[in-house]
Each structure stands twice: as structure tokens, then as C-alpha cells.
mmCIF file of C-alpha atoms in Angstrom:
data_model
loop_
_atom_site.group_PDB
_atom_site.id
_atom_site.type_symbol
_atom_site.label_atom_id
_atom_site.label_comp_id
_atom_site.label_asym_id
_atom_site.label_seq_id
_atom_site.Cartn_x
_atom_site.Cartn_y
_atom_site.Cartn_z
ATOM 1 C CA UNK A 1 -4.953 -56.062 2.406
ATOM 2 C CA UNK A 2 -4.717 -56.938 6.045
ATOM 3 C CA UNK A 3 -1.358 -58.783 6.676
ATOM 4 C CA UNK A 4 -2.521 -60.541 10.044
ATOM 5 C CA UNK A 5 -6.213 -60.564 10.920
ATOM 6 C CA UNK A 6 -7.881 -62.059 13.863
ATOM 7 C CA UNK A 7 -11.502 -62.754 14.499
ATOM 8 C CA UNK A 8 -13.192 -61.673 16.740
ATOM 9 C CA UNK A 9 -11.973 -58.305 17.744
ATOM 10 C CA UNK A 10 -14.146 -58.385 21.259
ATOM 11 C CA UNK A 11 -15.545 -61.373 22.829
ATOM 12 C CA UNK A 12 -17.668 -61.445 25.838
ATOM 13 C CA UNK A 13 -18.479 -64.767 27.482
ATOM 14 C CA UNK A 14 -19.306 -66.262 30.701
ATOM 15 C CA UNK A 15 -17.037 -68.244 32.929
ATOM 16 C CA UNK A 16 -16.972 -71.861 32.211
ATOM 17 C CA UNK A 17 -17.796 -71.340 28.723
ATOM 18 C CA UNK A 18 -15.609 -72.524 25.729
ATOM 19 C CA UNK A 19 -14.390 -70.307 22.832
ATOM 20 C CA UNK A 20 -11.990 -69.782 19.910
ATOM 21 C CA UNK A 21 -10.264 -66.992 18.570
ATOM 22 C CA UNK A 22 -9.178 -67.229 14.734
ATOM 23 C CA UNK A 23 -5.828 -65.746 13.259
ATOM 24 C CA UNK A 24 -4.799 -65.798 9.636
ATOM 25 C CA UNK A 25 -1.923 -64.222 7.741
ATOM 26 C CA UNK A 26 -1.291 -63.763 3.986
ATOM 27 C CA UNK A 27 2.447 -62.911 4.288
ATOM 28 C CA UNK A 28 3.407 -66.261 3.360
ATOM 29 C CA UNK A 29 5.031 -66.657 6.568
ATOM 30 C CA UNK A 30 6.330 -69.785 8.388
ATOM 31 C CA UNK A 31 5.921 -68.921 11.905
ATOM 32 C CA UNK A 32 2.825 -67.885 13.919
ATOM 33 C CA UNK A 33 2.632 -66.969 17.522
ATOM 34 C CA UNK A 34 -0.016 -66.043 20.391
ATOM 35 C CA UNK A 35 0.757 -63.729 22.990
ATOM 36 C CA UNK A 36 -1.427 -62.470 25.839
ATOM 37 C CA UNK A 37 -1.462 -58.933 27.049
ATOM 38 C CA UNK A 38 -3.005 -58.618 30.571
ATOM 39 C CA UNK A 39 -4.681 -55.334 31.987
ATOM 40 C CA UNK A 40 -1.010 -53.832 32.927
ATOM 41 C CA UNK A 41 -0.421 -54.231 29.141
ATOM 42 C CA UNK A 42 2.569 -56.614 29.994
ATOM 43 C CA UNK A 43 2.891 -59.025 26.930
ATOM 44 C CA UNK A 44 3.969 -62.635 27.291
ATOM 45 C CA UNK A 45 4.266 -65.294 24.537
ATOM 46 C CA UNK A 46 2.089 -68.290 24.912
ATOM 47 C CA UNK A 47 2.796 -70.265 21.666
ATOM 48 C CA UNK A 48 4.515 -70.540 18.597
ATOM 49 C CA UNK A 49 4.133 -72.733 15.553
ATOM 50 C CA UNK A 50 6.326 -73.417 12.635
ATOM 51 C CA UNK A 51 5.112 -75.014 9.450
ATOM 52 C CA UNK A 52 2.201 -76.200 11.491
ATOM 53 C CA UNK A 53 4.753 -77.591 14.144
ATOM 54 C CA UNK A 54 4.596 -76.554 17.658
ATOM 55 C CA UNK A 55 7.703 -75.048 18.893
ATOM 56 C CA UNK A 56 7.227 -72.893 21.853
ATOM 57 C CA UNK A 57 4.502 -73.698 24.531
ATOM 58 C CA UNK A 58 5.107 -71.741 27.504
ATOM 59 C CA UNK A 59 3.484 -72.309 31.070
ATOM 60 C CA UNK A 60 0.020 -71.857 29.753
ATOM 61 C CA UNK A 61 -3.122 -73.893 31.384
ATOM 62 C CA UNK A 62 -3.965 -76.850 29.244
ATOM 63 C CA UNK A 63 -7.138 -75.246 28.669
ATOM 64 C CA UNK A 64 -5.548 -73.220 26.124
ATOM 65 C CA UNK A 65 -5.007 -75.220 22.830
ATOM 66 C CA UNK A 66 -3.673 -73.943 19.875
ATOM 67 C CA UNK A 67 -4.278 -75.428 16.418
ATOM 68 C CA UNK A 68 -2.815 -74.784 13.183
ATOM 69 C CA UNK A 69 -4.903 -76.191 10.333
ATOM 70 C CA UNK A 70 -1.978 -74.945 7.657
ATOM 71 C CA UNK A 71 0.605 -72.351 7.609
ATOM 72 C CA UNK A 72 -1.361 -69.475 7.172
ATOM 73 C CA UNK A 73 -3.829 -70.134 10.418
ATOM 74 C CA UNK A 74 -3.265 -70.419 13.965
ATOM 75 C CA UNK A 75 -6.328 -70.453 16.105
ATOM 76 C CA UNK A 76 -6.690 -70.609 19.737
ATOM 77 C CA UNK A 77 -9.360 -72.739 21.647
ATOM 78 C CA UNK A 78 -10.018 -71.921 25.343
ATOM 79 C CA UNK A 79 -12.026 -74.539 27.487
ATOM 80 C CA UNK A 80 -13.757 -73.508 30.713
ATOM 81 C CA UNK A 81 -12.935 -69.834 30.733
ATOM 82 C CA UNK A 82 -12.055 -68.123 34.053
ATOM 83 C CA UNK A 83 -12.204 -64.641 35.005
ATOM 84 C CA UNK A 84 -8.127 -64.457 34.987
ATOM 85 C CA UNK A 85 -8.438 -65.333 31.087
ATOM 86 C CA UNK A 86 -9.631 -61.843 30.410
ATOM 87 C CA UNK A 87 -7.001 -60.150 28.303
ATOM 88 C CA UNK A 88 -6.153 -59.035 24.924
ATOM 89 C CA UNK A 89 -4.688 -61.885 22.845
ATOM 90 C CA UNK A 90 -2.494 -60.985 19.845
ATOM 91 C CA UNK A 91 -1.696 -63.328 17.010
ATOM 92 C CA UNK A 92 1.714 -62.493 15.148
ATOM 93 C CA UNK A 93 3.702 -64.185 12.416
ATOM 94 C CA UNK A 94 7.178 -63.909 11.186
ATOM 95 C CA UNK A 95 9.275 -65.578 8.224
ATOM 96 C CA UNK A 96 11.080 -67.647 10.607
ATOM 97 C CA UNK A 97 14.577 -66.701 11.439
ATOM 98 C CA UNK A 98 15.830 -65.599 14.579
ATOM 99 C CA UNK A 99 16.119 -61.837 14.038
ATOM 100 C CA UNK A 100 13.029 -61.569 11.897
ATOM 101 C CA UNK A 101 10.248 -58.815 12.598
ATOM 102 C CA UNK A 102 7.221 -60.255 14.010
ATOM 103 C CA UNK A 103 3.851 -58.801 12.410
ATOM 104 C CA UNK A 104 1.058 -58.374 14.787
ATOM 105 C CA UNK A 105 -2.748 -58.708 14.330
ATOM 106 C CA UNK A 106 -4.904 -56.015 15.856
ATOM 107 C CA UNK A 107 -5.782 -58.195 19.020
ATOM 108 C CA UNK A 108 -9.009 -59.680 20.480
ATOM 109 C CA UNK A 109 -10.441 -58.320 23.678
ATOM 110 C CA UNK A 110 -11.577 -61.249 25.647
ATOM 111 C CA UNK A 111 -13.856 -60.567 28.732
ATOM 112 C CA UNK A 112 -14.852 -63.394 31.016
ATOM 113 C CA UNK A 113 -17.788 -62.282 32.800
ATOM 114 C CA UNK B 1 16.680 -65.886 31.970
ATOM 115 C CA UNK B 2 16.716 -63.335 29.501
ATOM 116 C CA UNK B 3 14.672 -60.136 30.110
ATOM 117 C CA UNK B 4 14.125 -56.452 29.173
ATOM 118 C CA UNK B 5 13.675 -53.609 31.521
ATOM 119 C CA UNK B 6 11.965 -50.401 30.576
ATOM 120 C CA UNK B 7 11.591 -47.039 32.479
ATOM 121 C CA UNK B 8 8.281 -46.856 34.150
ATOM 122 C CA UNK B 9 5.502 -44.326 32.765
ATOM 123 C CA UNK B 10 3.703 -42.674 32.007
ATOM 124 C CA UNK B 11 6.112 -39.994 30.429
ATOM 125 C CA UNK B 12 4.290 -36.586 29.711
ATOM 126 C CA UNK B 13 5.789 -34.093 27.445
ATOM 127 C CA UNK B 14 4.904 -31.230 25.433
ATOM 128 C CA UNK B 15 4.814 -31.051 21.535
ATOM 129 C CA UNK B 16 8.326 -30.523 20.312
ATOM 130 C CA UNK B 17 10.206 -31.887 23.343
ATOM 131 C CA UNK B 18 12.866 -34.439 23.376
ATOM 132 C CA UNK B 19 12.123 -37.760 24.443
ATOM 133 C CA UNK B 20 14.176 -40.438 25.859
ATOM 134 C CA UNK B 21 12.846 -44.064 26.924
ATOM 135 C CA UNK B 22 15.421 -46.112 28.752
ATOM 136 C CA UNK B 23 15.532 -49.786 27.881
ATOM 137 C CA UNK B 24 18.147 -52.355 29.051
ATOM 138 C CA UNK B 25 18.406 -56.145 28.571
ATOM 139 C CA UNK B 26 19.812 -59.100 30.272
ATOM 140 C CA UNK B 27 20.395 -61.836 27.703
ATOM 141 C CA UNK B 28 22.757 -64.966 26.755
ATOM 142 C CA UNK B 29 24.560 -64.501 23.745
ATOM 143 C CA UNK B 30 23.619 -61.542 21.290
ATOM 144 C CA UNK B 31 20.146 -60.901 20.870
ATOM 145 C CA UNK B 32 18.382 -58.780 18.297
ATOM 146 C CA UNK B 33 16.520 -55.747 19.777
ATOM 147 C CA UNK B 34 13.545 -53.971 18.820
ATOM 148 C CA UNK B 35 11.087 -51.165 19.874
ATOM 149 C CA UNK B 36 7.388 -51.911 19.338
ATOM 150 C CA UNK B 37 4.578 -49.037 19.371
ATOM 151 C CA UNK B 38 0.936 -49.759 20.342
ATOM 152 C CA UNK B 39 -1.225 -46.850 19.398
ATOM 153 C CA UNK B 40 -4.759 -46.649 21.514
ATOM 154 C CA UNK B 41 -6.942 -49.481 20.553
ATOM 155 C CA UNK B 42 -4.696 -51.024 18.004
ATOM 156 C CA UNK B 43 -2.210 -53.746 17.760
ATOM 157 C CA UNK B 44 1.725 -53.534 18.005
ATOM 158 C CA UNK B 45 3.678 -52.101 15.004
ATOM 159 C CA UNK B 46 7.535 -52.520 14.680
ATOM 160 C CA UNK B 47 8.898 -49.061 15.133
ATOM 161 C CA UNK B 48 12.665 -50.050 14.713
ATOM 162 C CA UNK B 49 15.166 -52.921 15.317
ATOM 163 C CA UNK B 50 18.951 -53.441 15.510
ATOM 164 C CA UNK B 51 20.493 -56.736 15.088
ATOM 165 C CA UNK B 52 23.871 -56.509 16.086
ATOM 166 C CA UNK B 53 26.382 -54.497 18.360
ATOM 167 C CA UNK B 54 26.433 -50.358 17.253
ATOM 168 C CA UNK B 55 23.478 -50.896 14.967
ATOM 169 C CA UNK B 56 21.363 -47.982 14.970
ATOM 170 C CA UNK B 57 17.730 -48.680 14.035
ATOM 171 C CA UNK B 58 15.620 -45.608 12.834
ATOM 172 C CA UNK B 59 12.038 -44.764 11.632
ATOM 173 C CA UNK B 60 9.680 -41.868 11.774
ATOM 174 C CA UNK B 61 12.289 -39.740 13.594
ATOM 175 C CA UNK B 62 12.769 -42.090 16.346
ATOM 176 C CA UNK B 63 16.431 -43.924 16.757
ATOM 177 C CA UNK B 64 17.749 -46.453 19.127
ATOM 178 C CA UNK B 65 21.544 -47.586 19.238
ATOM 179 C CA UNK B 66 22.292 -51.033 20.375
ATOM 180 C CA UNK B 67 24.935 -50.812 22.932
ATOM 181 C CA UNK B 68 26.647 -53.789 24.060
ATOM 182 C CA UNK B 69 28.911 -52.686 26.477
ATOM 183 C CA UNK B 70 26.078 -50.918 28.424
ATOM 184 C CA UNK B 71 23.433 -53.589 27.407
ATOM 185 C CA UNK B 72 21.199 -50.894 26.490
ATOM 186 C CA UNK B 73 18.772 -49.851 23.595
ATOM 187 C CA UNK B 74 17.365 -46.414 24.277
ATOM 188 C CA UNK B 75 14.730 -44.902 22.254
ATOM 189 C CA UNK B 76 15.123 -41.325 21.423
ATOM 190 C CA UNK B 77 13.207 -38.627 19.424
ATOM 191 C CA UNK B 78 14.354 -34.861 18.700
ATOM 192 C CA UNK B 79 10.612 -33.410 18.786
ATOM 193 C CA UNK B 80 7.534 -35.530 19.660
ATOM 194 C CA UNK B 81 4.283 -34.881 18.353
ATOM 195 C CA UNK B 82 0.765 -35.400 19.998
ATOM 196 C CA UNK B 83 0.465 -38.116 17.254
ATOM 197 C CA UNK B 84 3.421 -40.093 18.967
ATOM 198 C CA UNK B 85 1.405 -40.617 22.011
ATOM 199 C CA UNK B 86 1.218 -44.374 22.466
ATOM 200 C CA UNK B 87 2.615 -47.235 24.519
ATOM 201 C CA UNK B 88 6.322 -48.177 23.613
ATOM 202 C CA UNK B 89 7.605 -51.588 24.038
ATOM 203 C CA UNK B 90 11.208 -52.569 24.160
ATOM 204 C CA UNK B 91 11.725 -56.388 23.294
ATOM 205 C CA UNK B 92 14.493 -58.769 22.397
ATOM 206 C CA UNK B 93 14.466 -62.113 20.354
ATOM 207 C CA UNK B 94 15.458 -65.028 22.739
ATOM 208 C CA UNK B 95 19.044 -66.216 21.760
ATOM 209 C CA UNK B 96 17.829 -69.882 20.962
ATOM 210 C CA UNK B 97 16.513 -71.860 18.446
ATOM 211 C CA UNK B 98 13.075 -70.318 18.920
ATOM 212 C CA UNK B 99 11.684 -66.851 18.014
ATOM 213 C CA UNK B 100 10.237 -65.923 21.376
ATOM 214 C CA UNK B 101 9.981 -62.214 21.507
ATOM 215 C CA UNK B 102 10.681 -61.231 25.170
ATOM 216 C CA UNK B 103 8.988 -57.649 26.082
ATOM 217 C CA UNK B 104 9.617 -55.027 28.601
ATOM 218 C CA UNK B 105 6.615 -53.808 30.684
ATOM 219 C CA UNK B 106 5.892 -50.972 28.302
ATOM 220 C CA UNK B 107 6.230 -46.877 28.723
ATOM 221 C CA UNK B 108 3.061 -44.945 28.106
ATOM 222 C CA UNK B 109 4.055 -41.687 26.407
ATOM 223 C CA UNK B 110 1.538 -38.859 26.297
ATOM 224 C CA UNK B 111 2.045 -35.798 24.254
ATOM 225 C CA UNK B 112 0.410 -32.479 25.245
ATOM 226 C CA UNK B 113 -0.221 -29.635 22.531
#
């Protein structure tokens, strides 16, 4: 039973396209996140939702739009893809309190050509 | 702002050698501290955590102690194995209402037989 799952695992697309990455967690957690890992392995938070409400929105281009249809899902839609968007995107979830462990998905490797 | 500094990698060790990966942090208040591990081609897994000063987190032979006086959370293991080869991330939970994980840059560990 996969706790946090992401689809697709790999995504290769052309500049200017629009794409979505889906995330689902079956842990019953209240809070979900999107992180971006660049080519140097540096990880940075992008967004966080708690009970479908946006609570963290870092300095991310507005081409990136998260959508949470329910507590178990947090999708990431990216418009007008650019070369610099190439990265690994990780979804994560946590029960919700400050010191809680965050559980990460396997990642989606996005390559923009 | 809050930040985490890790030693630069890669760290290359022979099997059964002693491992230390240094991590120091800057934070307002009292963050919770984490070590995550990323095996090749996989997502992040929690390795261990500590939520208050002098706590020791431990898992799979790895240990780290939350040292408030030196603002450090160094990772140690007495005898590494080839299977420990991975990227190790030190992280803290931002001291506020949100659950924003702030990561260090990661340290690549390569263990040779």
C-alpha cells in the first residue's frame, strides 16, 4: 500500500506546454505539500495545503497552480513550461502539527525540452 | 531567516568506517530537527528526528543529538555499509504556524566495499 503516490513518475515535454502532476495520500493526513528539487539536489518548498486550504505559497511563478480537490489529493498544474522548470517535484503529507514527520512521494522527474 | 548548513560532499568511506555528517542550523525559537535520506532514484525517507534540546534521534544505527548550545544536529553511524550510500538531508521545521521544512543542501555519501 503506497502511502504517498505521484503520477507520472517521468514527464518529458516541450517548452510552452501545460502539464499536471497528481498526488494522492492514503494516510488520512490533513496537510499536503509540493517541493521542488533542482539539479544540484537542493530541495525547496513550493506550496502547502491544510484541509484543502492554501497555507504556504512560496515565491513561485504564477504559472504554477496547486489544486486540492479533497484532503487526500494535491495536484500541481504548470502552464507555459520553461526550461528552468526541469526538476524533480516531490509531494509530501503530514498529520498537520508543527513537529510532524512529512512523508514523501517517489517524485516526478520533469524534463522540459 | 531560518536556515540549515550541511557539510559539503561527497563523503567517501570504506565499509565499516565511522560516519559523521555535520549539520548546523539558524532558527528563531525552537525548531524540530530531522535527517532525511534519499537513496538513488527514490524519494525522501525520514531517517530520524528530534523535537527538543538534548533529544537523541536514532534509527538503523544512525544517531543525532539536538544540541541547542551549538545549534547542531550532526549525523553519526559507527559502521557504515555499502547500502548506506545515499544523499542525506538535514532539515528543520520552520518555527511558525506552518509546517515548512527547510532543508540543507544534502550530503552525498558513497561507501566502498
